[in-house]
mmCIF file of C-alpha atoms in Angstrom:
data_model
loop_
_atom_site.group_PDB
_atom_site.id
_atom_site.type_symbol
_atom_site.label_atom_id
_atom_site.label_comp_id
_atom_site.label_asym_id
_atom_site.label_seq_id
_atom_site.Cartn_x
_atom_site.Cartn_y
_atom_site.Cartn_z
ATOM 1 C CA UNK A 8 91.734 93.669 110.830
ATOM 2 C CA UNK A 9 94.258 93.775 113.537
ATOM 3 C CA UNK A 10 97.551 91.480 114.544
ATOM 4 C CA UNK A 11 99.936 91.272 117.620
ATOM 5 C CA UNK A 12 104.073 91.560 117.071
ATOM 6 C CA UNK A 13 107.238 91.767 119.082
ATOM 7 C CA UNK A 14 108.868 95.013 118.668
ATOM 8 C CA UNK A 15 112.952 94.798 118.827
ATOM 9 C CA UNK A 16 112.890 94.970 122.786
ATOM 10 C CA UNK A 17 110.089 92.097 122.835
ATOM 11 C CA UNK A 18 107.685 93.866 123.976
ATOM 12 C CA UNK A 19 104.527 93.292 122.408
ATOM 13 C CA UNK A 20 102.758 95.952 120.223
ATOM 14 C CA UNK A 21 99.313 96.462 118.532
ATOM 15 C CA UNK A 22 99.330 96.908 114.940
ATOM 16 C CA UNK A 23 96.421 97.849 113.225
ATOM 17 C CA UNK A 24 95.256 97.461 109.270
ATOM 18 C CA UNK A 25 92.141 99.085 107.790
ATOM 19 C CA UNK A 26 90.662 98.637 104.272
ATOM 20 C CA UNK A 27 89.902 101.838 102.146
ATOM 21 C CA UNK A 28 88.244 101.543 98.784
ATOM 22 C CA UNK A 29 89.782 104.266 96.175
ATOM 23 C CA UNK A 30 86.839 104.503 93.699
ATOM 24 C CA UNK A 31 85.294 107.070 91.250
ATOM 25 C CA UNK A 32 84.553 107.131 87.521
ATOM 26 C CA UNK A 33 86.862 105.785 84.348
ATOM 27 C CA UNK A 34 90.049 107.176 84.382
ATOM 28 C CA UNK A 35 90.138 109.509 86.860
ATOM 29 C CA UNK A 36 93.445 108.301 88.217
ATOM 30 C CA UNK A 37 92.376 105.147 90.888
ATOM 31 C CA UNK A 38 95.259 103.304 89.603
ATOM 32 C CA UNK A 39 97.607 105.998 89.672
ATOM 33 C CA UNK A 40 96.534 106.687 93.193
ATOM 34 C CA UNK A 41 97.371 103.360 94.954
ATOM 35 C CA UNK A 42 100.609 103.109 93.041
ATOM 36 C CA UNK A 43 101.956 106.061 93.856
ATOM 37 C CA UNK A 44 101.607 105.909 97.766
ATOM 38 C CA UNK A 45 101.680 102.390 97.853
ATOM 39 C CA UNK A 46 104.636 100.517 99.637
ATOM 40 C CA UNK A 47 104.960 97.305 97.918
ATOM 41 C CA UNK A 48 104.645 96.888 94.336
ATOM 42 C CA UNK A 49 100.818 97.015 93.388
ATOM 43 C CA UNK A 50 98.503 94.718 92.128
ATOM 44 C CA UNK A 51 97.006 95.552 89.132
ATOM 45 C CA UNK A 52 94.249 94.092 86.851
ATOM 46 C CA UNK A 53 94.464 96.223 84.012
ATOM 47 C CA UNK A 54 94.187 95.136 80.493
ATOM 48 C CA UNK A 55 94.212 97.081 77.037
ATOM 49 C CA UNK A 56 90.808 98.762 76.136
ATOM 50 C CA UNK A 57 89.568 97.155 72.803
ATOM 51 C CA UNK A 58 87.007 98.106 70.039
ATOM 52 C CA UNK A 59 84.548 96.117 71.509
ATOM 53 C CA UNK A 60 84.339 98.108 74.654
ATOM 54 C CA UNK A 61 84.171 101.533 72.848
ATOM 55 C CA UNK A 62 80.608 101.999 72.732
ATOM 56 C CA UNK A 63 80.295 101.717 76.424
ATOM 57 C CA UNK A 64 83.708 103.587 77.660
ATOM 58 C CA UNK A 65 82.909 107.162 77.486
ATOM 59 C CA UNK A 66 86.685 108.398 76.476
ATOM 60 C CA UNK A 67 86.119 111.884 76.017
ATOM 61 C CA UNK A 68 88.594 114.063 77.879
ATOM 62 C CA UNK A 69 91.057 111.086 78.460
ATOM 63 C CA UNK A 70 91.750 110.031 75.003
ATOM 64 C CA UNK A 71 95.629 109.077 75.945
ATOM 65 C CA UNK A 72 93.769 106.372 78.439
ATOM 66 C CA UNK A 73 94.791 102.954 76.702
ATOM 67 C CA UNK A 74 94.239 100.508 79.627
ATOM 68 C CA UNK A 75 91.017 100.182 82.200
ATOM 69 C CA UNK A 76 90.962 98.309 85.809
ATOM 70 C CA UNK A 77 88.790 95.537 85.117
ATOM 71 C CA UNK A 78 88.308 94.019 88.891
ATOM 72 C CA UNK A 79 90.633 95.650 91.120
ATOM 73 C CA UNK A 80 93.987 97.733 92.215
ATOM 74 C CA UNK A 81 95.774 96.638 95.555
ATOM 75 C CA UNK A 82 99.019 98.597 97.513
ATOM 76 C CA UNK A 83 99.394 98.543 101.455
ATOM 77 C CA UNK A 84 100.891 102.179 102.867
ATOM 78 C CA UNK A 85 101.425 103.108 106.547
ATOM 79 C CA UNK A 86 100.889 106.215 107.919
ATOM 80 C CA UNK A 87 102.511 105.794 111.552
ATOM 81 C CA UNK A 88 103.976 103.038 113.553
ATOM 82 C CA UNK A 89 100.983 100.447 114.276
ATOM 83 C CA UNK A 90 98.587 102.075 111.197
ATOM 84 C CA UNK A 91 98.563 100.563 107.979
ATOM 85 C CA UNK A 92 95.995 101.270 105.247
ATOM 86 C CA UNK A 93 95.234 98.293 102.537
ATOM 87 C CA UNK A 94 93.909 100.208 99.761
ATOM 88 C CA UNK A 95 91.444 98.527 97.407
ATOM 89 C CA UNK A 96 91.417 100.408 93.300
ATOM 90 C CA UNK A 97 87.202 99.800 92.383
ATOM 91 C CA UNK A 98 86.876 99.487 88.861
ATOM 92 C CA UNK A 99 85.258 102.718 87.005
ATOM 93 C CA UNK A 100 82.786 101.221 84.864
ATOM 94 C CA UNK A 101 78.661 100.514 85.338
ATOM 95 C CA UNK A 102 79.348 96.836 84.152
ATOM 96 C CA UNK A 103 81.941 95.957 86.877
ATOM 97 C CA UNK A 104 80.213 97.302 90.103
ATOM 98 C CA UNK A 105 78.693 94.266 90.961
ATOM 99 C CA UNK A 106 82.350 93.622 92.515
ATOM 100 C CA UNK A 107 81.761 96.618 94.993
ATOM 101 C CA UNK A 108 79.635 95.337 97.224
ATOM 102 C CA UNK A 109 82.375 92.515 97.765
ATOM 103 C CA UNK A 110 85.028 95.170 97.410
ATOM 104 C CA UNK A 111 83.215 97.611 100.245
ATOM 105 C CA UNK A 112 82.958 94.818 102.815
ATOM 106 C CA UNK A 113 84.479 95.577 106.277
ATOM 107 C CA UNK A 114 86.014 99.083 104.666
ATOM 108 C CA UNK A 115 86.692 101.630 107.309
ATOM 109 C CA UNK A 116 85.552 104.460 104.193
ATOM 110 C CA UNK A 117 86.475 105.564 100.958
ATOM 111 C CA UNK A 118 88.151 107.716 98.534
ATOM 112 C CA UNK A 119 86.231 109.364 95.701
ATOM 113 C CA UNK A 120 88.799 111.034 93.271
ATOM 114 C CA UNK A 121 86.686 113.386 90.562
ATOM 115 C CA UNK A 122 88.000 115.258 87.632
ATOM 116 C CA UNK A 123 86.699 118.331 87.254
ATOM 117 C CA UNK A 124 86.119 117.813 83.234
ATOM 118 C CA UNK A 125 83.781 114.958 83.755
ATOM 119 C CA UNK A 126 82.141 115.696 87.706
ATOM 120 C CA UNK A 127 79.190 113.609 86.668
ATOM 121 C CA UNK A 128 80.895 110.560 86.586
ATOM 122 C CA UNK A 129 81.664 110.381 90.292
ATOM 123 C CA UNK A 130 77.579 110.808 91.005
ATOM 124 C CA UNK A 131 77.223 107.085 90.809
ATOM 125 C CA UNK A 132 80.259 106.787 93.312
ATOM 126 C CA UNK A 133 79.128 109.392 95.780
ATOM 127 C CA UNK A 134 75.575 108.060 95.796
ATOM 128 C CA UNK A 135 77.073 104.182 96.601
ATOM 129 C CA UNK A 136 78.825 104.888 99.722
ATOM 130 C CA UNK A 137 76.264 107.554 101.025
ATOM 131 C CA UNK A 138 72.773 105.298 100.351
ATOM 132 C CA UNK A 139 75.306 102.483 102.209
ATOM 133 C CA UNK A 140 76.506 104.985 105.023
ATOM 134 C CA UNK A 141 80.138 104.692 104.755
ATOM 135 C CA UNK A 142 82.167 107.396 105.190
ATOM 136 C CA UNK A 143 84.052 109.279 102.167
ATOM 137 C CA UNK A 144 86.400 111.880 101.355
ATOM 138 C CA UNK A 145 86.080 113.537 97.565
ATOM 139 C CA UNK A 146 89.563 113.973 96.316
ATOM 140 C CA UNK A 147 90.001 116.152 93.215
ATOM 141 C CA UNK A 148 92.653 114.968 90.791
ATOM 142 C CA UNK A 149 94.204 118.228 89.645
ATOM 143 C CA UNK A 150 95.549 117.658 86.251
ATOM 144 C CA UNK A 151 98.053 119.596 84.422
ATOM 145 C CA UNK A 152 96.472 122.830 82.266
ATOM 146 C CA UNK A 153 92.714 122.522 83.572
ATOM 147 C CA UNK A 154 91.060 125.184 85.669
ATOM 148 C CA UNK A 155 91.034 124.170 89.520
ATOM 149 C CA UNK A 156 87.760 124.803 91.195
ATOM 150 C CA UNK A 157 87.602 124.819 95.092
ATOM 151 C CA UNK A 158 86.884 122.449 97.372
ATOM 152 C CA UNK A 159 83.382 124.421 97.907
ATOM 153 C CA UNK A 160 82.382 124.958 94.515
ATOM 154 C CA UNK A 161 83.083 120.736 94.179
ATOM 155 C CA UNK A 162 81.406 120.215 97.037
ATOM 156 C CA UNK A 163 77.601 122.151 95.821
ATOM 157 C CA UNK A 164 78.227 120.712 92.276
ATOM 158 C CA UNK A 165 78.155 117.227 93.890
ATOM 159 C CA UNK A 166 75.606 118.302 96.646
ATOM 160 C CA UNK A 167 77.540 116.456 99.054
ATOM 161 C CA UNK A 168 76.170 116.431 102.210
ATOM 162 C CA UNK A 169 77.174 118.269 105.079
ATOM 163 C CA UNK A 170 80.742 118.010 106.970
ATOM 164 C CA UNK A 171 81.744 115.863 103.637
ATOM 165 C CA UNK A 172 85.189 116.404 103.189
ATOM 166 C CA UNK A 173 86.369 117.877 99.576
ATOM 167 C CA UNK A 174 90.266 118.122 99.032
ATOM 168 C CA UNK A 175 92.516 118.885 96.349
ATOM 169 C CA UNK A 176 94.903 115.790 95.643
ATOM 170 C CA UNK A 177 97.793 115.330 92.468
ATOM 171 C CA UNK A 178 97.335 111.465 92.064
ATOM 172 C CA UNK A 179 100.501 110.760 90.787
ATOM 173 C CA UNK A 180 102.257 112.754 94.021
ATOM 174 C CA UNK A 181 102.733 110.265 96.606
ATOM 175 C CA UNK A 182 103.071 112.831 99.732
ATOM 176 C CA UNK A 183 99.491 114.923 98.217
ATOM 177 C CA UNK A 184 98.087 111.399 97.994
ATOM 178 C CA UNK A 185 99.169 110.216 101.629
ATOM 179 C CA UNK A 186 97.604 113.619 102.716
ATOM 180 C CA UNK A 187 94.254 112.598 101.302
ATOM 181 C CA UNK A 188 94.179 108.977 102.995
ATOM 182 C CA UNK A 189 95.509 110.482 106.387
ATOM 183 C CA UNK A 190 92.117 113.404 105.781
ATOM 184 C CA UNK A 191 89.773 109.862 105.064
ATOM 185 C CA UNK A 192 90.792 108.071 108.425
ATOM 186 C CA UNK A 193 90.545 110.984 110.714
ATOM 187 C CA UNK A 194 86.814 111.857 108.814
ATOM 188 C CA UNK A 195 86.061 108.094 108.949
ATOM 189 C CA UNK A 196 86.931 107.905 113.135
ATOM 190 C CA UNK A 197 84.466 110.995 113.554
ATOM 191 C CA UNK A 198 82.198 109.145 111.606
ATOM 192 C CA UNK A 199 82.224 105.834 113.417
ATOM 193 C CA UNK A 200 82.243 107.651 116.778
ATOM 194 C CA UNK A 201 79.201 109.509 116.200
ATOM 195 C CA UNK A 202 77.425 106.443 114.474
ATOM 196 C CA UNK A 203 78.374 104.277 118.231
ATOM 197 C CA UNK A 204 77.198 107.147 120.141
ATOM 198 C CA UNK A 205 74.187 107.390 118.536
ATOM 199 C CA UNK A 206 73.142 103.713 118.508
ATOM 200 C CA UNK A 207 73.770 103.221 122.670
ATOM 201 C CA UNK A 208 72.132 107.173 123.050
#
């Protein structure tokens, strides 16, 4: 995605937009992510979780959670002059991912956040964007009064493979969550680069 402008002395200037997915398992803090960096006032499609949806929303460790994305979060933030990011929430849960594939389409990468008290559930996350080659950065939500594990230890737990990067993020922290889309795009252009190189090699 790209577009021409005038600048204030009419000179023409580039400015670019890329698409990042923010994605990981239910209610690890996707939604809280994208609204706290984001520019404009997010989009947001959550709605209340019910009784009928408690046998397949695993609760356990966010049991203050009373609302779930149920197709997708949308904010715009830009990191320079020329650079914006349109970031794209995934829904958490098994029975809405057949809206990634339309979600991941023409995404320069991805952010994975994990919570340390439930790891597993970003497997399914981490396995989608590797089998489908795109490039990701694991972001680890650190919430209030739970131990904080390293960006190492994350990384074997999750058997990421290697050069993945693995940071420690505060969702609701707008700077700490800038920090972990600027990490994605500079990972993401390494990634891309290689990928060319290797295709005309």
């Amino acid at each position: 995605m790209g577009s021409e402008h005038s600048d204030a002395t009419g000179a023409e200037t580039s400015a670019m937009a890329l698409k990042i997915l923010v994605a990981g398992g239910f209610g690890v803090g996707k939604t809280t992510l994208v609204g706290a960096v984001s520019e404009i006032r997010p989009l947001r499609t959550e709605e209340l979780l019910s009784e009928a949806g408690q046998s397949v929303d695993d609760t356990e460790g966010v049991d203050r959670k009373t609302t779930t994305t149920v197709a997708m979060d949308f904010g715009r933030i830009t990191i320079r002059s020329g650079l914006s990011l349109y970031l794209f929430g995934t829904p958490g849960q098994d029975r809405f991912w057949f809206l990634w594939d339309e979600l991941s389409q023409g995404a320069l990468g991805a952010v994975v956040l994990a919570d340390t008290r439930r790891l597993e559930d970003c497997f399914p996350a981490v396995d989608y964007f590797e089998h489908r080659r795109i490039p990701f950065v694991v972001a680890v939500n650190c919430f209030t009064s739970v131990r904080t594990y390293g960006a190492l230890e994350v990384s074997r737990a999750l058997d990421l493979d290697r050069g993945t990067p693995v940071v420690l993020c505060d969702a609701r922290d707008r700077d700490s969550g800038k920090e972990v889309l600027i990490r994605l795009v500079e990972y993401a252009g390494r990634f891309h680069t290689a990928r060319l190189l290797d295709s005309v090699g």
